[in-house]
PDB file of N, CA and C in Angstrom:
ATOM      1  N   UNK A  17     -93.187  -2.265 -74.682  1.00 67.00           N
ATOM      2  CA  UNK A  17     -93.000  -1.058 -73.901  1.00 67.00           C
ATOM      3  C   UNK A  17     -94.344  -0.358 -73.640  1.00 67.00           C
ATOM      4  N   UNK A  18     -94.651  -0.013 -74.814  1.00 72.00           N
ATOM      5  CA  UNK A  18     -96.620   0.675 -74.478  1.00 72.00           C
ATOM      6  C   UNK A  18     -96.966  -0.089 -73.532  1.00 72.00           C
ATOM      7  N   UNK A  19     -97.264  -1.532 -73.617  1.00 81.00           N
ATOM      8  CA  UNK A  19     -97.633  -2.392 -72.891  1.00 81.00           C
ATOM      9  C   UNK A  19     -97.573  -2.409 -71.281  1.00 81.00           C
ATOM     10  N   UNK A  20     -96.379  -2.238 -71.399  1.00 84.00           N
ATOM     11  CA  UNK A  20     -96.072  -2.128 -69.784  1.00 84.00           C
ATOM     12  C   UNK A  20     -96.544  -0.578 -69.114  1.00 84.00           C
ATOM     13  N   UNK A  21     -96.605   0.129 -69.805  1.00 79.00           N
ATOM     14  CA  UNK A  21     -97.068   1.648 -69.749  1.00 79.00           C
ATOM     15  C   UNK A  21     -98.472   1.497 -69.564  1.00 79.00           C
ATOM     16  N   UNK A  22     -99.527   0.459 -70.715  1.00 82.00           N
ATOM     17  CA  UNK A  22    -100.627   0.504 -70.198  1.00 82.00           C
ATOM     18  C   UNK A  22    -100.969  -0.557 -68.765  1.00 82.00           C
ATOM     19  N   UNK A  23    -100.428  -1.534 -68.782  1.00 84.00           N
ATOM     20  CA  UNK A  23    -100.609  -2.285 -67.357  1.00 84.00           C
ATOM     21  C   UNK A  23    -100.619  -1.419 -66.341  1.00 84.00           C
ATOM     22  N   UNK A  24     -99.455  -0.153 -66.386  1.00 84.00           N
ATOM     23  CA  UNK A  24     -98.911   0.340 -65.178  1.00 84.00           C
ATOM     24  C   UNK A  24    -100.281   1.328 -64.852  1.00 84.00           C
ATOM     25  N   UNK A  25    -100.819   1.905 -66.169  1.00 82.00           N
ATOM     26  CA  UNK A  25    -101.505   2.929 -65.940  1.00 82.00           C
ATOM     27  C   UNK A  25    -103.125   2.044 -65.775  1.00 82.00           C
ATOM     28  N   UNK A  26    -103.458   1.124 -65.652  1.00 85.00           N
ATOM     29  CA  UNK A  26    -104.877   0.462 -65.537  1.00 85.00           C
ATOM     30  C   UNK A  26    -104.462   0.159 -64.118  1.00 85.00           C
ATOM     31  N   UNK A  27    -103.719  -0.125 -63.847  1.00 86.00           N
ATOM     32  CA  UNK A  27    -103.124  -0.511 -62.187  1.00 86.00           C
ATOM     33  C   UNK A  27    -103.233   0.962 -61.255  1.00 86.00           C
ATOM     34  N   UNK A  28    -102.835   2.326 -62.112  1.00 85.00           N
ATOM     35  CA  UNK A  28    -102.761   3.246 -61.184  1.00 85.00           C
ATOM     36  C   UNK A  28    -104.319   3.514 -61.229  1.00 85.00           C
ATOM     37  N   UNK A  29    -104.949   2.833 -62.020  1.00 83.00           N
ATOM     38  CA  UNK A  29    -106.519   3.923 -62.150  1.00 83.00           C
ATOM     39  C   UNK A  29    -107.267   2.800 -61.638  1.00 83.00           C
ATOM     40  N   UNK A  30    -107.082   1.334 -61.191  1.00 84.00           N
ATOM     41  CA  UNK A  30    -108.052   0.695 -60.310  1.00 84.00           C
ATOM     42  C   UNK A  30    -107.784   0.513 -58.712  1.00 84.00           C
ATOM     43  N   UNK A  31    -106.208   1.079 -58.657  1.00 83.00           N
ATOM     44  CA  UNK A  31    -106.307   1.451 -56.935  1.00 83.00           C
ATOM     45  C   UNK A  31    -106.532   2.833 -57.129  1.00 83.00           C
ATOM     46  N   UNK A  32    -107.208   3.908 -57.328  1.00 80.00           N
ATOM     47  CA  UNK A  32    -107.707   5.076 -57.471  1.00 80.00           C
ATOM     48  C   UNK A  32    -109.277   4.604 -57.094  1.00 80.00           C
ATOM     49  N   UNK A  33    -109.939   3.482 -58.169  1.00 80.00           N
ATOM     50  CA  UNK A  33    -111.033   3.508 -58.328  1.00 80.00           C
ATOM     51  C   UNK A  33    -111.278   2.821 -56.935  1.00 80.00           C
ATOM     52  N   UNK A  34    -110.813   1.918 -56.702  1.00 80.00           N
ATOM     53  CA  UNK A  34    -110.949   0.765 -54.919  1.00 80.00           C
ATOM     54  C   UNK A  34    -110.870   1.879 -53.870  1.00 80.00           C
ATOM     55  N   UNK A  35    -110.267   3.372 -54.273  1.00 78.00           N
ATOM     56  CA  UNK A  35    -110.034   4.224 -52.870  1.00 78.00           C
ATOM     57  C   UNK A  35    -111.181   4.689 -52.999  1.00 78.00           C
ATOM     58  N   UNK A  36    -111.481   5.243 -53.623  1.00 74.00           N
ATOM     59  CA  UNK A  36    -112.975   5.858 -54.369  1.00 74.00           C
ATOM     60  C   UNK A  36    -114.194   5.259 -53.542  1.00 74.00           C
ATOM     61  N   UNK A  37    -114.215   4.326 -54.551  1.00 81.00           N
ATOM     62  CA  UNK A  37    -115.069   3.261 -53.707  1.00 81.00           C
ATOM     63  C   UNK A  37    -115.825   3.273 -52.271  1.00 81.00           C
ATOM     64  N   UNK A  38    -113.839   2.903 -51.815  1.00 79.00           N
ATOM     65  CA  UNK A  38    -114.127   2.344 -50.617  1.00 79.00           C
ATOM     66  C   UNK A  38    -114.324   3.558 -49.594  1.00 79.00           C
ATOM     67  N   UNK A  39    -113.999   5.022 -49.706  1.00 81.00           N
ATOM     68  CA  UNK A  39    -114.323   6.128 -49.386  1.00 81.00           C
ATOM     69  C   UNK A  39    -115.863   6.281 -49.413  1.00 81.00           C
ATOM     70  N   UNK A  40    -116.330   5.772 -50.653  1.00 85.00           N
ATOM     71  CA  UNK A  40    -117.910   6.356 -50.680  1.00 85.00           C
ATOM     72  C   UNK A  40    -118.940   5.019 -49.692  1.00 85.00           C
ATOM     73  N   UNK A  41    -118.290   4.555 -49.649  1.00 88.00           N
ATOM     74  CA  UNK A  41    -118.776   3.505 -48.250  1.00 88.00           C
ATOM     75  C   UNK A  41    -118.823   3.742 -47.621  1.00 88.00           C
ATOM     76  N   UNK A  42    -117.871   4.054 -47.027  1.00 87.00           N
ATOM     77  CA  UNK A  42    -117.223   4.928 -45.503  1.00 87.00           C
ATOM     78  C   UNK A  42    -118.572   6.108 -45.184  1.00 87.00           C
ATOM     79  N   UNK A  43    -118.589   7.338 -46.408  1.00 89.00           N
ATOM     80  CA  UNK A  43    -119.579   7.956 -46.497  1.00 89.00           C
ATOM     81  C   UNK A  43    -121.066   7.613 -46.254  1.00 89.00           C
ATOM     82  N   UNK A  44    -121.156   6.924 -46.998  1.00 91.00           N
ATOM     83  CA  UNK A  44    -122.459   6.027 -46.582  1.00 91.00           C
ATOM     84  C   UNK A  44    -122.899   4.987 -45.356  1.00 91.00           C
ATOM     85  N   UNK A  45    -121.565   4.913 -44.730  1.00 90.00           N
ATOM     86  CA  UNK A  45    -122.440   4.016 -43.494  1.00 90.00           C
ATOM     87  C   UNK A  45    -122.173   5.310 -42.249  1.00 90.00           C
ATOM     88  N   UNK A  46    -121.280   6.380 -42.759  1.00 92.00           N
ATOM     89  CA  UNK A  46    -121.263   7.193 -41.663  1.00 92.00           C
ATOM     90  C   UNK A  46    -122.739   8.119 -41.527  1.00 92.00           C
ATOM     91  N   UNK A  47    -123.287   8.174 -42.581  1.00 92.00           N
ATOM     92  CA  UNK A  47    -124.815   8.487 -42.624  1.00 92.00           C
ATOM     93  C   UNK A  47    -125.716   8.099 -42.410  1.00 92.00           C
ATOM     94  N   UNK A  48    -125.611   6.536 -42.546  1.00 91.00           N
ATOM     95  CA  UNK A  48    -126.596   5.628 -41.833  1.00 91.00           C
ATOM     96  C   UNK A  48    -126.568   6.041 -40.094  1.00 91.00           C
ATOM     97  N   UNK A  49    -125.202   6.034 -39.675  1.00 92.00           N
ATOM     98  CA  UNK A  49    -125.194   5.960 -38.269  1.00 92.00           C
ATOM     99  C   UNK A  49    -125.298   7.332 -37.632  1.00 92.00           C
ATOM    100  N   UNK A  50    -125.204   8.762 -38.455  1.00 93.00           N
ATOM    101  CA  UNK A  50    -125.862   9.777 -38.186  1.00 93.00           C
ATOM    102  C   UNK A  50    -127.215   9.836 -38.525  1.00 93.00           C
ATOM    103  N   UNK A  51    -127.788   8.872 -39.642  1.00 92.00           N
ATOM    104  CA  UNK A  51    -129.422   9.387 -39.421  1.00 92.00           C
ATOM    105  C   UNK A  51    -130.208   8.531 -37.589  1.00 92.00           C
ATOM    106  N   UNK A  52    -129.347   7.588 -37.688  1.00 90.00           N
ATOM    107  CA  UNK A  52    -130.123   6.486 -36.792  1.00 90.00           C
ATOM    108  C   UNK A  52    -129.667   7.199 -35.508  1.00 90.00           C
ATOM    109  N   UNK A  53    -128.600   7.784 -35.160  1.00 91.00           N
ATOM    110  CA  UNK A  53    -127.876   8.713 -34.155  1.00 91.00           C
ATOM    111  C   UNK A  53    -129.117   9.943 -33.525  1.00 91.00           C
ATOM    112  N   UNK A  54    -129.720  10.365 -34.649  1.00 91.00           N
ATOM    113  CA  UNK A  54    -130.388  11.900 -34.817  1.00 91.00           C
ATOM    114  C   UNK A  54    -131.951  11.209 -34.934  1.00 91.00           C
ATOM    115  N   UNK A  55    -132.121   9.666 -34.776  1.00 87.00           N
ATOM    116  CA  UNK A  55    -133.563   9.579 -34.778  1.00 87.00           C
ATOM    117  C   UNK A  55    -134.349   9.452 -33.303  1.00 87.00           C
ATOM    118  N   UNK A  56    -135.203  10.393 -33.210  1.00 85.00           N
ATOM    119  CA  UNK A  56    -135.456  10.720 -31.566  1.00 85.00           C
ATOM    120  C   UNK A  56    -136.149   9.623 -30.942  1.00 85.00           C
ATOM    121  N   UNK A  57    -136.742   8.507 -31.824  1.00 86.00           N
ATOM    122  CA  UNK A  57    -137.816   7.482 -31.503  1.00 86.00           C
ATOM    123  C   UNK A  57    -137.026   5.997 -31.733  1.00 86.00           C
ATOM    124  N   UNK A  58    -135.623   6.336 -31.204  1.00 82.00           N
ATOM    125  CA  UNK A  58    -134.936   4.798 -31.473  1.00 82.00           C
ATOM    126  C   UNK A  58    -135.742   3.946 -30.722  1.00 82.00           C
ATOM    127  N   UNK A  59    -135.776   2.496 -31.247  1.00 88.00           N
ATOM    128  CA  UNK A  59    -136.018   1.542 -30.624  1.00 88.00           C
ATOM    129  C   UNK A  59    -134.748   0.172 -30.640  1.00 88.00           C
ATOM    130  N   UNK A  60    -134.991  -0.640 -29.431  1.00 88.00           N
ATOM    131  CA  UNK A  60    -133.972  -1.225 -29.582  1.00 88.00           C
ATOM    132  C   UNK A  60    -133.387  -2.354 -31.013  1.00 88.00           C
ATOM    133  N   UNK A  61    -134.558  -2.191 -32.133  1.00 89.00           N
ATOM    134  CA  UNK A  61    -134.344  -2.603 -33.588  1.00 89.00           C
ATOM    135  C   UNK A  61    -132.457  -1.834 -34.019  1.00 89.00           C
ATOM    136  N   UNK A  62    -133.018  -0.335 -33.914  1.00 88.00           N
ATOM    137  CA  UNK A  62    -132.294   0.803 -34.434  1.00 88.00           C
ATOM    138  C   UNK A  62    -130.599   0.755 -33.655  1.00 88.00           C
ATOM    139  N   UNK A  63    -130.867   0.440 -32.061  1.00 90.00           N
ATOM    140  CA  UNK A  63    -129.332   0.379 -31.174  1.00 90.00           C
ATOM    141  C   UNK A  63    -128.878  -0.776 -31.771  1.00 90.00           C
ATOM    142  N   UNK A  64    -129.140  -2.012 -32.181  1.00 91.00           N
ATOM    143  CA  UNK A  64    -128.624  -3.190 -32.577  1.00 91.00           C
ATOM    144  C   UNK A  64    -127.779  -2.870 -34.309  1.00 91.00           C
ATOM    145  N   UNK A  65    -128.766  -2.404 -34.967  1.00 90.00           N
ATOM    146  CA  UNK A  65    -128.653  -1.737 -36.189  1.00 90.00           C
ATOM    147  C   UNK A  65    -126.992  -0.504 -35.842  1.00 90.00           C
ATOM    148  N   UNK A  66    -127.297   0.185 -35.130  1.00 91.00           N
ATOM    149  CA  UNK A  66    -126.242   1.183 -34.967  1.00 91.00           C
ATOM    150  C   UNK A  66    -125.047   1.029 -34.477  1.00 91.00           C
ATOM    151  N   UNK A  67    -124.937  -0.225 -34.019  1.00 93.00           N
ATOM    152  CA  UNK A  67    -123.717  -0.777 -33.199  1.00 93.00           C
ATOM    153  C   UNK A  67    -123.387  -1.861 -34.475  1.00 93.00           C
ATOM    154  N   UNK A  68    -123.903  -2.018 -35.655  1.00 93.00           N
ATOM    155  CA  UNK A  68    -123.513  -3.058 -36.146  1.00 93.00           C
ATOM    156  C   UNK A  68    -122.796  -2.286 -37.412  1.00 93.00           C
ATOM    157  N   UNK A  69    -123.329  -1.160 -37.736  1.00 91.00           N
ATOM    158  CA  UNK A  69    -122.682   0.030 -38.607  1.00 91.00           C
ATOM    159  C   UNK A  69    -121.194   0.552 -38.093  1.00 91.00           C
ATOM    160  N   UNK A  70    -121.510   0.675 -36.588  1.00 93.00           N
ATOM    161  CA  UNK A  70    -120.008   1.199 -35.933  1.00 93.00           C
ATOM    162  C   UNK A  70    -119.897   0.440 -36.671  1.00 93.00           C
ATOM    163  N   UNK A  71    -119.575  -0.903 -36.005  1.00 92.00           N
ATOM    164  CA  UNK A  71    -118.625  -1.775 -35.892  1.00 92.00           C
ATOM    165  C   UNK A  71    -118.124  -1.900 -37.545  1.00 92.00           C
ATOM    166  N   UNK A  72    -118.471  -2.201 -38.098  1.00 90.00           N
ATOM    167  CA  UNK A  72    -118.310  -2.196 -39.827  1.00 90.00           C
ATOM    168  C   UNK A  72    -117.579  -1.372 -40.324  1.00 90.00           C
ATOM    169  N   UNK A  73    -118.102   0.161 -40.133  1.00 89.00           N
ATOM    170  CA  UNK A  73    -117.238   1.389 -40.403  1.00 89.00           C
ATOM    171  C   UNK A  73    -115.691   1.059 -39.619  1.00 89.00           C
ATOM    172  N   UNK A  74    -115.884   0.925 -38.456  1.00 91.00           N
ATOM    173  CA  UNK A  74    -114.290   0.543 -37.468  1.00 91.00           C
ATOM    174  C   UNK A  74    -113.610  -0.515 -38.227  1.00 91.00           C
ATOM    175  N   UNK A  75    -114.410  -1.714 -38.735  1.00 88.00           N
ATOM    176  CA  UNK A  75    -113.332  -2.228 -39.464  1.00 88.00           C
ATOM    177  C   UNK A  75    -112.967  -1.459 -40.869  1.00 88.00           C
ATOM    178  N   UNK A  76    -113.424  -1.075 -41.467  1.00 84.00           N
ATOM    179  CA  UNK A  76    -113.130  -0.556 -43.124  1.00 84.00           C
ATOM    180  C   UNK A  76    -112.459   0.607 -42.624  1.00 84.00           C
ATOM    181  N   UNK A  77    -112.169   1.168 -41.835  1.00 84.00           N
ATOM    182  CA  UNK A  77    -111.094   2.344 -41.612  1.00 84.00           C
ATOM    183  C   UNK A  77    -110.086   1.693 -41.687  1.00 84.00           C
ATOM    184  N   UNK A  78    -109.829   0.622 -40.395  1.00 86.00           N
ATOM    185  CA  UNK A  78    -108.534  -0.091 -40.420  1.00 86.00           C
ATOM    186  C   UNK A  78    -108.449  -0.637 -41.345  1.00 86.00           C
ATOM    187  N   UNK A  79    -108.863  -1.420 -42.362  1.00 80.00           N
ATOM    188  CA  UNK A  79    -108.515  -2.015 -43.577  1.00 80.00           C
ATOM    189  C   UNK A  79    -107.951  -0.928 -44.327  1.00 80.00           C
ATOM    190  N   UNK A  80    -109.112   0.290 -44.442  1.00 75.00           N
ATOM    191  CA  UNK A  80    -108.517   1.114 -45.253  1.00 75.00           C
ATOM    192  C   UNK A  80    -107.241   1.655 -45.153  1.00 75.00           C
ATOM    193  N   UNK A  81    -106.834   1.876 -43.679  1.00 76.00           N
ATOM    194  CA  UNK A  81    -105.767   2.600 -43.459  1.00 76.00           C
ATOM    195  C   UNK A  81    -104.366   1.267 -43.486  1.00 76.00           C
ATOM    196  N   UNK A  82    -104.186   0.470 -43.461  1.00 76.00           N
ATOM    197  CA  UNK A  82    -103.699  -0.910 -43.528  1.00 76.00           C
ATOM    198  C   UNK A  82    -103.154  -0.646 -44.930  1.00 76.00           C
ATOM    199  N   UNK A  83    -104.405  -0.769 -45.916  1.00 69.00           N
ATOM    200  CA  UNK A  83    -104.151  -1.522 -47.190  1.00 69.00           C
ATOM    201  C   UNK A  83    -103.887  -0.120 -48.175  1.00 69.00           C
ATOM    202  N   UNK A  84    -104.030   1.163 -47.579  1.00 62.00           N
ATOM    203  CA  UNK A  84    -103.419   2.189 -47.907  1.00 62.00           C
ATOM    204  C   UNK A  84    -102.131   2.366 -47.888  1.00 62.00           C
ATOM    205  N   UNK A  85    -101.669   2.390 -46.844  1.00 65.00           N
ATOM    206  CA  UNK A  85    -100.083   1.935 -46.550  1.00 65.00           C
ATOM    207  C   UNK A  85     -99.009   1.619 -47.426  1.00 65.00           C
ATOM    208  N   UNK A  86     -99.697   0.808 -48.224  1.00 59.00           N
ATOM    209  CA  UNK A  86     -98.728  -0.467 -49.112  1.00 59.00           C
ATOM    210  C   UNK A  86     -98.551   0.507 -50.047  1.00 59.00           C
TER     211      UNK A  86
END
């Protein structure tokens, strides 16, 4: 019985920790693409770079919001 009490509760605290996570990602590439957004001397290094962050962030929303769901 404990047993199953602790499975249940290591299960509720590592999809806690994966939201966590995957939130502070989210955070972090949305900053990448506001510093590179707000840099006045882009070069086309930086547009390649910034379209590759969208794109990344666009998928990990939908994953996130997907695999949230469940």
């Amino acid at each position: 019985m404990v047993d199953e009490y602790l499975k249940k509760d290591t299960e509720r605290v590592q999809k806690k920790y994966s939201e966590l996570m995957h939130n502070l990602e989210i955070d972090a590439i949305e900053k990448k693409i506001e510093s590179l957004n707000n840099n006045p001397s882009k070069d086309s290094m930086d547009m390649i770079w910034l379209e590759i962050y969208t794109d990344v962030l666009d998928l990990k929303k939908k994953y996130a919001s997907e695999e949230f769901k469940k």
